[in-house]
JSON list of C-alpha atoms in Angstrom, two decimals:
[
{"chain": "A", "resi": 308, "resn": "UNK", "atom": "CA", "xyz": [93.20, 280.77, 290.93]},
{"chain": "A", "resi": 309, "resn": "UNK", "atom": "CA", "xyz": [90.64, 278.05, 292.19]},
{"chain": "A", "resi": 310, "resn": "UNK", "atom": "CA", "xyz": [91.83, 275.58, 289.77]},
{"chain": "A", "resi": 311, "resn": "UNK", "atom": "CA", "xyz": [95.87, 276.24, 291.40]},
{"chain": "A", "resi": 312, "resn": "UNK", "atom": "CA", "xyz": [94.14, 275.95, 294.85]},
{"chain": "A", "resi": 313, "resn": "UNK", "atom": "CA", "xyz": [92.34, 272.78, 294.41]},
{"chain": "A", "resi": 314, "resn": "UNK", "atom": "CA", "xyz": [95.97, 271.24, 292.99]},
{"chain": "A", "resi": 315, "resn": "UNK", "atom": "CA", "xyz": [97.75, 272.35, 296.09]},
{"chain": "A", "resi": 316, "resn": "UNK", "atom": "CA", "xyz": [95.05, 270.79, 298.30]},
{"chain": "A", "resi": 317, "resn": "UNK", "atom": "CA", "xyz": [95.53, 267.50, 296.93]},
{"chain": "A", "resi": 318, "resn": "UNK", "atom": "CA", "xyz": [98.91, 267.90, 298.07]},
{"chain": "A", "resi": 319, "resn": "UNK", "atom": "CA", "xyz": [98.40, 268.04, 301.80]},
{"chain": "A", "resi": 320, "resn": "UNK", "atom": "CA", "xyz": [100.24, 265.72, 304.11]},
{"chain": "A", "resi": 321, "resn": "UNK", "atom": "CA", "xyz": [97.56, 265.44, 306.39]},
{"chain": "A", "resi": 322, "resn": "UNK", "atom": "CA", "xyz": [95.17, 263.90, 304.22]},
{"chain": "A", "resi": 323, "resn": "UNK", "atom": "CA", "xyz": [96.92, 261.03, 303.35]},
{"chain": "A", "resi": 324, "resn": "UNK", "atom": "CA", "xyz": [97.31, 260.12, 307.52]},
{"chain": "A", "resi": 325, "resn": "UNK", "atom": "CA", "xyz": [93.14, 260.48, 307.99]},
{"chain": "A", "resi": 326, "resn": "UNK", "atom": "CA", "xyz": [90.89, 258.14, 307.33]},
{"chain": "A", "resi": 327, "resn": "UNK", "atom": "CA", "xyz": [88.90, 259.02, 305.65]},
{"chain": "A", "resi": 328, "resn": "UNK", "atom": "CA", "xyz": [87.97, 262.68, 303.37]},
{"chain": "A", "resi": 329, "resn": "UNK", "atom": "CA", "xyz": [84.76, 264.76, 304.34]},
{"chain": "A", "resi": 330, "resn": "UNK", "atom": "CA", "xyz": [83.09, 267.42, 301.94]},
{"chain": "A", "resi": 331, "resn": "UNK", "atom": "CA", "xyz": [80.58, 270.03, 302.74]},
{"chain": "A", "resi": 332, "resn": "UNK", "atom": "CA", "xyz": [79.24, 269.39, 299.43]},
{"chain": "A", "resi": 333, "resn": "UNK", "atom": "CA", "xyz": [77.71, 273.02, 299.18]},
{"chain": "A", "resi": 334, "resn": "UNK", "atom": "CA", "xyz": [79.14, 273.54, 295.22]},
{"chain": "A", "resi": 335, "resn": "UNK", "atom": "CA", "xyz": [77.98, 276.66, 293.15]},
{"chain": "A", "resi": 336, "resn": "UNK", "atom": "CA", "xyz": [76.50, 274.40, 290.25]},
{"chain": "A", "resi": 337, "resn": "UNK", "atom": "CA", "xyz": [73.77, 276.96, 288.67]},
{"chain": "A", "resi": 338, "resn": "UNK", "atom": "CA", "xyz": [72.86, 280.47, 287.75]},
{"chain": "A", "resi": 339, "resn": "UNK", "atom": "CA", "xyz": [70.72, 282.68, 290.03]},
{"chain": "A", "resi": 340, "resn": "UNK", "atom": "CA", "xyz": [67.29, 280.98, 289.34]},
{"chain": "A", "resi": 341, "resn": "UNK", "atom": "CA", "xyz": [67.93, 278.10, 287.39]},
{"chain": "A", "resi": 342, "resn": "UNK", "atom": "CA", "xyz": [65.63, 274.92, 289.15]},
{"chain": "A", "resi": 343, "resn": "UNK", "atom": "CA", "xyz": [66.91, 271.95, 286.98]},
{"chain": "A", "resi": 344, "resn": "UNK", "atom": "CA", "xyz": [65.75, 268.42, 286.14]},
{"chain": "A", "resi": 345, "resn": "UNK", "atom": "CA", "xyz": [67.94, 265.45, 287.65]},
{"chain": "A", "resi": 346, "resn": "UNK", "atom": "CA", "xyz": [69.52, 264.72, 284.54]},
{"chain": "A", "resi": 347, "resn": "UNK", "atom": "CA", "xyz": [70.54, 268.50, 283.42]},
{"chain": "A", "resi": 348, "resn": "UNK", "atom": "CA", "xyz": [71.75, 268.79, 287.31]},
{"chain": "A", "resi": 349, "resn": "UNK", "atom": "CA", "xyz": [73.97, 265.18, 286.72]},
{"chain": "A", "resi": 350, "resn": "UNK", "atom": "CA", "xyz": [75.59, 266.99, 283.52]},
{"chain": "A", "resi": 351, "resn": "UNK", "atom": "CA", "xyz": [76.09, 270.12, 285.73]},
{"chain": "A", "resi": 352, "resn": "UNK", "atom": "CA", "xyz": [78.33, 268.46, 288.28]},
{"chain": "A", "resi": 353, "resn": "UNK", "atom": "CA", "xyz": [80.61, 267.90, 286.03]},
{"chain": "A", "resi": 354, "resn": "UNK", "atom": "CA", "xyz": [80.54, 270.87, 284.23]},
{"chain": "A", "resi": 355, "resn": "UNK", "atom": "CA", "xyz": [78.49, 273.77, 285.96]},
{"chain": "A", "resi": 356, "resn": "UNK", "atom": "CA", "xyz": [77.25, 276.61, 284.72]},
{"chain": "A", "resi": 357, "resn": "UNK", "atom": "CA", "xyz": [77.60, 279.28, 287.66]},
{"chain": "A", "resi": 358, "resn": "UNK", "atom": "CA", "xyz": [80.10, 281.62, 286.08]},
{"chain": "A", "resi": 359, "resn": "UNK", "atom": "CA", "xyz": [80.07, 279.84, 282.98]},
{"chain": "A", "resi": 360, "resn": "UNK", "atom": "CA", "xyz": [83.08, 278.15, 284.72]},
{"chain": "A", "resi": 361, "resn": "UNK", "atom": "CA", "xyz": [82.46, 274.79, 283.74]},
{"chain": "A", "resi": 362, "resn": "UNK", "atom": "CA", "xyz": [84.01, 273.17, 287.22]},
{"chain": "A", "resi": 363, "resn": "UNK", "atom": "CA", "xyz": [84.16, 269.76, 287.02]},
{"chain": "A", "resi": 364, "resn": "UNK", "atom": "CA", "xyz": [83.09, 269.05, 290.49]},
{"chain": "A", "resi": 365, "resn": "UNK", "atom": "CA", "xyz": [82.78, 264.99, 290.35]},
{"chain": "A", "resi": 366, "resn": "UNK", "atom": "CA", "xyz": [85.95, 264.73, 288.57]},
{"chain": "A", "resi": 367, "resn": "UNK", "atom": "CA", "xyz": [87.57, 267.14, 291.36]},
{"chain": "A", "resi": 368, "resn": "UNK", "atom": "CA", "xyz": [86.08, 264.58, 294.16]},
{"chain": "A", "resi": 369, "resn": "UNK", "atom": "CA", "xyz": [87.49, 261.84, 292.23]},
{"chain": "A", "resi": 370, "resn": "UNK", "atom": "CA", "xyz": [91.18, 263.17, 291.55]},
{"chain": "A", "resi": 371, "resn": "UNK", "atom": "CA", "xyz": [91.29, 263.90, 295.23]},
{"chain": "A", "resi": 372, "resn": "UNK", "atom": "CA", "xyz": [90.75, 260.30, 296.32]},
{"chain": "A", "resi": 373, "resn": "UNK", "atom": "CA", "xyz": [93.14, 258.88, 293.84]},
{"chain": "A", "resi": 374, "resn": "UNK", "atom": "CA", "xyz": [95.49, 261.72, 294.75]},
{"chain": "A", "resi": 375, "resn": "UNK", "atom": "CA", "xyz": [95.11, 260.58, 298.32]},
{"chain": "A", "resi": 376, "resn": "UNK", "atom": "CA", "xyz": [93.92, 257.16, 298.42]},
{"chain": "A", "resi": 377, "resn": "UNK", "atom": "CA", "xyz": [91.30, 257.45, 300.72]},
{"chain": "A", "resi": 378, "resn": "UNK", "atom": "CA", "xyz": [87.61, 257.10, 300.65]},
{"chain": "A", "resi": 379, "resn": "UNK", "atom": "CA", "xyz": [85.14, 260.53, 300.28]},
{"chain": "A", "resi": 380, "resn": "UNK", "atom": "CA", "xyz": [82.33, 261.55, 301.99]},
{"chain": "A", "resi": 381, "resn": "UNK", "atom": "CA", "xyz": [79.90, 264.48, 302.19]},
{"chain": "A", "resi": 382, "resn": "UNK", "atom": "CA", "xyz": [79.80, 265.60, 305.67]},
{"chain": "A", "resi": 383, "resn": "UNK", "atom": "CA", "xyz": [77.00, 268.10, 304.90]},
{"chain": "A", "resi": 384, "resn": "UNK", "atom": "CA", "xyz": [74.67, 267.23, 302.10]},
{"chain": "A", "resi": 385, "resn": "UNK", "atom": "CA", "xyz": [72.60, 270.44, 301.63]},
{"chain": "A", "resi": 386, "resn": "UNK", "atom": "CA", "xyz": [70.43, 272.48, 300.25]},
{"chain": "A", "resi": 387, "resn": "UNK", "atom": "CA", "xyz": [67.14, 275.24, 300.99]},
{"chain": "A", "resi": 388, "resn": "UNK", "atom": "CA", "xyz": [64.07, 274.89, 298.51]},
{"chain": "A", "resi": 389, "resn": "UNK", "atom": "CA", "xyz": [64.53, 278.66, 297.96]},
{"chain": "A", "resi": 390, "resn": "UNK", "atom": "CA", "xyz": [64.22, 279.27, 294.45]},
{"chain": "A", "resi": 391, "resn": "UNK", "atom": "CA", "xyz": [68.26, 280.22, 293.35]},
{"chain": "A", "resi": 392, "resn": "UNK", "atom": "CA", "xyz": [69.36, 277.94, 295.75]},
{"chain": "A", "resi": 393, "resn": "UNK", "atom": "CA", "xyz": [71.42, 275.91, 293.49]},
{"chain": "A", "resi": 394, "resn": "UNK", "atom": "CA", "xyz": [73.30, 278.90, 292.58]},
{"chain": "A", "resi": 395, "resn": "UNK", "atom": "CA", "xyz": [74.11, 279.54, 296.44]},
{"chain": "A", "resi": 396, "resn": "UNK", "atom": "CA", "xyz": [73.40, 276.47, 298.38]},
{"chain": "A", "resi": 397, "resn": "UNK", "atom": "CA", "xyz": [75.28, 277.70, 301.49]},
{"chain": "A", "resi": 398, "resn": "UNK", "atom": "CA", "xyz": [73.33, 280.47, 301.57]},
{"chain": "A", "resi": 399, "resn": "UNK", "atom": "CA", "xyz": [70.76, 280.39, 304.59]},
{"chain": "A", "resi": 400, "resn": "UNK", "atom": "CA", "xyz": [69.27, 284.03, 304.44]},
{"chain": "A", "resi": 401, "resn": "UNK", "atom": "CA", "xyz": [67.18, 285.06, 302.05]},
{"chain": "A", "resi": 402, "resn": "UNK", "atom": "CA", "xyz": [65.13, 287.93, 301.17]},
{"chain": "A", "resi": 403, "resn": "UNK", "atom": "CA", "xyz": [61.90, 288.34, 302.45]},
{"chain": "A", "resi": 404, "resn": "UNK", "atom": "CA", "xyz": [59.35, 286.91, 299.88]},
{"chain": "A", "resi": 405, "resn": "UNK", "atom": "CA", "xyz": [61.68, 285.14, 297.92]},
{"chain": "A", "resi": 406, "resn": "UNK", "atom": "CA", "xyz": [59.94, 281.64, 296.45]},
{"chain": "A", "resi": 407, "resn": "UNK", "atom": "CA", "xyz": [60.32, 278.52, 297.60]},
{"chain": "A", "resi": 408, "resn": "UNK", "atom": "CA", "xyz": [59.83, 275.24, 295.35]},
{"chain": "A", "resi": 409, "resn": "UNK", "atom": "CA", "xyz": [59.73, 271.64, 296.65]},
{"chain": "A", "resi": 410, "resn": "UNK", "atom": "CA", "xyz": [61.72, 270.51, 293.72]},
{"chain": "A", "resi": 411, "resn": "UNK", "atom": "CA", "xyz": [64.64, 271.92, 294.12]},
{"chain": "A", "resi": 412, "resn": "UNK", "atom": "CA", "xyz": [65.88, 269.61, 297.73]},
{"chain": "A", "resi": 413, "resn": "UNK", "atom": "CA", "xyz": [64.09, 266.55, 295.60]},
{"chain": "A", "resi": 414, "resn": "UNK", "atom": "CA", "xyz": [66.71, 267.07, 292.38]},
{"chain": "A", "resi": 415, "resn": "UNK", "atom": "CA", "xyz": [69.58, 268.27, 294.10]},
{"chain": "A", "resi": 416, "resn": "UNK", "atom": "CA", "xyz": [69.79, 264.92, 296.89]},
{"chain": "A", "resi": 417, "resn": "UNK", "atom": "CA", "xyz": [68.48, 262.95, 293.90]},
{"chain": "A", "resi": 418, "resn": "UNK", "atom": "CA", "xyz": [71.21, 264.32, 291.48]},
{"chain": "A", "resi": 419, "resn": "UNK", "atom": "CA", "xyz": [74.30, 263.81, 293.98]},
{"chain": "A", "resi": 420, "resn": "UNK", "atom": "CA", "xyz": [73.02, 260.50, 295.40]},
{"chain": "A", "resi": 421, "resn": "UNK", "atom": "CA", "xyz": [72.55, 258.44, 292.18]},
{"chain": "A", "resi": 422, "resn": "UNK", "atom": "CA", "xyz": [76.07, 259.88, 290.87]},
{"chain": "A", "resi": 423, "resn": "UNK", "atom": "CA", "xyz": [77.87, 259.31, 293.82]},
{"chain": "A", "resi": 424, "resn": "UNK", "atom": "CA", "xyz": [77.11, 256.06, 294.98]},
{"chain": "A", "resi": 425, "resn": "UNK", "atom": "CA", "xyz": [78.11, 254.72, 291.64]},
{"chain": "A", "resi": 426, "resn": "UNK", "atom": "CA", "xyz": [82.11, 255.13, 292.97]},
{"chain": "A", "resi": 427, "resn": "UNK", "atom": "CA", "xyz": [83.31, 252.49, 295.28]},
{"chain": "A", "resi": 428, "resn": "UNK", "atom": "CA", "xyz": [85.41, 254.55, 297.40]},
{"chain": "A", "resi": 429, "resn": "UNK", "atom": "CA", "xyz": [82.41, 257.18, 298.00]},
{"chain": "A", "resi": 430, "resn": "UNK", "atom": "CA", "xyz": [81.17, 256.02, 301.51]},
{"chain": "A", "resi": 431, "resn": "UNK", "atom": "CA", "xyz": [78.27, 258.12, 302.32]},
{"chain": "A", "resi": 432, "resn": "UNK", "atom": "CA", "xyz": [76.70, 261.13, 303.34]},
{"chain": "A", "resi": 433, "resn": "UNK", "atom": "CA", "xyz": [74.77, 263.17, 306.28]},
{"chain": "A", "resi": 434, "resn": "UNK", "atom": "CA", "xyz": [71.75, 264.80, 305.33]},
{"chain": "A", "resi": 435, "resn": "UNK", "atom": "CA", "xyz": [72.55, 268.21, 306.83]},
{"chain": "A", "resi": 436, "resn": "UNK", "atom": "CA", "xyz": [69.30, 269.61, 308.61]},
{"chain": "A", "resi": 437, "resn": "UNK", "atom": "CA", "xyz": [67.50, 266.54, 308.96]},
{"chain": "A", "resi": 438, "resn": "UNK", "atom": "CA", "xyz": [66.13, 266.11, 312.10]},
{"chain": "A", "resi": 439, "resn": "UNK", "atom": "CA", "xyz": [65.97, 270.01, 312.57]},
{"chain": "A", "resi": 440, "resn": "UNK", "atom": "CA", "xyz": [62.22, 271.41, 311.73]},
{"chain": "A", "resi": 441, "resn": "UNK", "atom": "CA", "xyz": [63.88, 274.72, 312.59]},
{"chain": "A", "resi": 442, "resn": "UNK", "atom": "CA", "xyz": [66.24, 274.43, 309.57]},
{"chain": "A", "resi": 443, "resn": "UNK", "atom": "CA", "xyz": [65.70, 276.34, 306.30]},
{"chain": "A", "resi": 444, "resn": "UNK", "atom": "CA", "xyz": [68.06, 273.04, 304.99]},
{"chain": "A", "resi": 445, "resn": "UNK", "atom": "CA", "xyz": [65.57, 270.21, 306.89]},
{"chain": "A", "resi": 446, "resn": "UNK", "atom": "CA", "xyz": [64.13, 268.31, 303.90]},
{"chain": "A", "resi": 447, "resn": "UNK", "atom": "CA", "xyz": [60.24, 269.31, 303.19]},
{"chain": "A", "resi": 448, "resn": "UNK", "atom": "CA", "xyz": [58.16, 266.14, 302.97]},
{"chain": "A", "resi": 449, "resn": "UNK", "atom": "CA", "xyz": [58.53, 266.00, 299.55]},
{"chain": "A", "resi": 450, "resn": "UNK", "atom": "CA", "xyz": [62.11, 265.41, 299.98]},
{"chain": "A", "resi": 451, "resn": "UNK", "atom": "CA", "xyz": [61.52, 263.04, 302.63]},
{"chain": "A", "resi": 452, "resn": "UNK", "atom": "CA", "xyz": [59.64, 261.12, 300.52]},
{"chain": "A", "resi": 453, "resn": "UNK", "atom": "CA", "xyz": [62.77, 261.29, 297.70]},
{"chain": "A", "resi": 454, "resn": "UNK", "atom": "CA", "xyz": [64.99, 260.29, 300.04]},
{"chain": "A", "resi": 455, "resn": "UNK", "atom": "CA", "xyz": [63.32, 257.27, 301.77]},
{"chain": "A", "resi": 456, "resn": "UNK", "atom": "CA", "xyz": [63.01, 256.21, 297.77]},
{"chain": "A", "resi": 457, "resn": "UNK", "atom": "CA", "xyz": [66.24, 256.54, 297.20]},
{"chain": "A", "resi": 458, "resn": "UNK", "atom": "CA", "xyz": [68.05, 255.49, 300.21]},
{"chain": "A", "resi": 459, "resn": "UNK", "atom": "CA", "xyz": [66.01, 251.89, 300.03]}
]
């Protein structure tokens, strides 16, 4: 049913009269508690394991921009450094006591950003929570530090 969904929304009319295409990028790429390394989060985007569906998420971003011509972006870039938040990254409540890991916002921004900004027609993305100290998604300083590295 997802897979017929995702065809007809290439199809609508509006998108090809906008300028440009926004994502919450908040995909399902994991099981529950999996924290992965960069590279076995790359290979997950394009095949992830949440389900054992095997969504090809990239692909999907990149058959919508050829379906519609125009460029992509991630409007909302996110993710908590709960542990299992790769499995849920919209998910903003957690159970009391649950774990948190400093890895987890490091791989995730450093997975999407090096595979993204490979495409030409991916413009860019907003760092959702940054800025917000408040935020279970505002980037630990770990993070920061990730992101100042890879955002040179």
């Amino acid at each position: 049913a997802t897979t017929e969904a995702f065809e007809k929304k290439k199809e609508t009319p509006m998108f090809k009269k906008v300028d440009v295409l926004s994502i919450a990028s908040y995909f399902e790429v994991t099981n529950d508690a999996d924290i992965m390394s960069v590279p076995d989060l790359k290979v997950a985007l394009n095949n992830t394991l949440k389900y054992s569906r095997g969504q090809k998420i990239i692909d999907q971003i990149k058959e919508l921009h050829e379906a519609t011509g125009k460029p992509i972006t991630f409007g909302e870039l996110g993710i908590t450094n709960y542990v299992g938040a790769m499995s849920h990254p919209y998910q903003y409540v957690y159970p009391e006591g649950i774990q948190t890991n400093d890895e987890i916002q490091s791989v995730w921004y450093t997975a999407w950003i090096e595979t993204m900004r490979q495409y030409d027609w991916f413009k860019g993305y907003y760092i959702f929570g940054i800025g917000d100290n408040a935020s279970v998604y505002a980037p630990t300083a770990k993070t920061k530090a990730t992101l100042y590295n890879l955002i040179k």
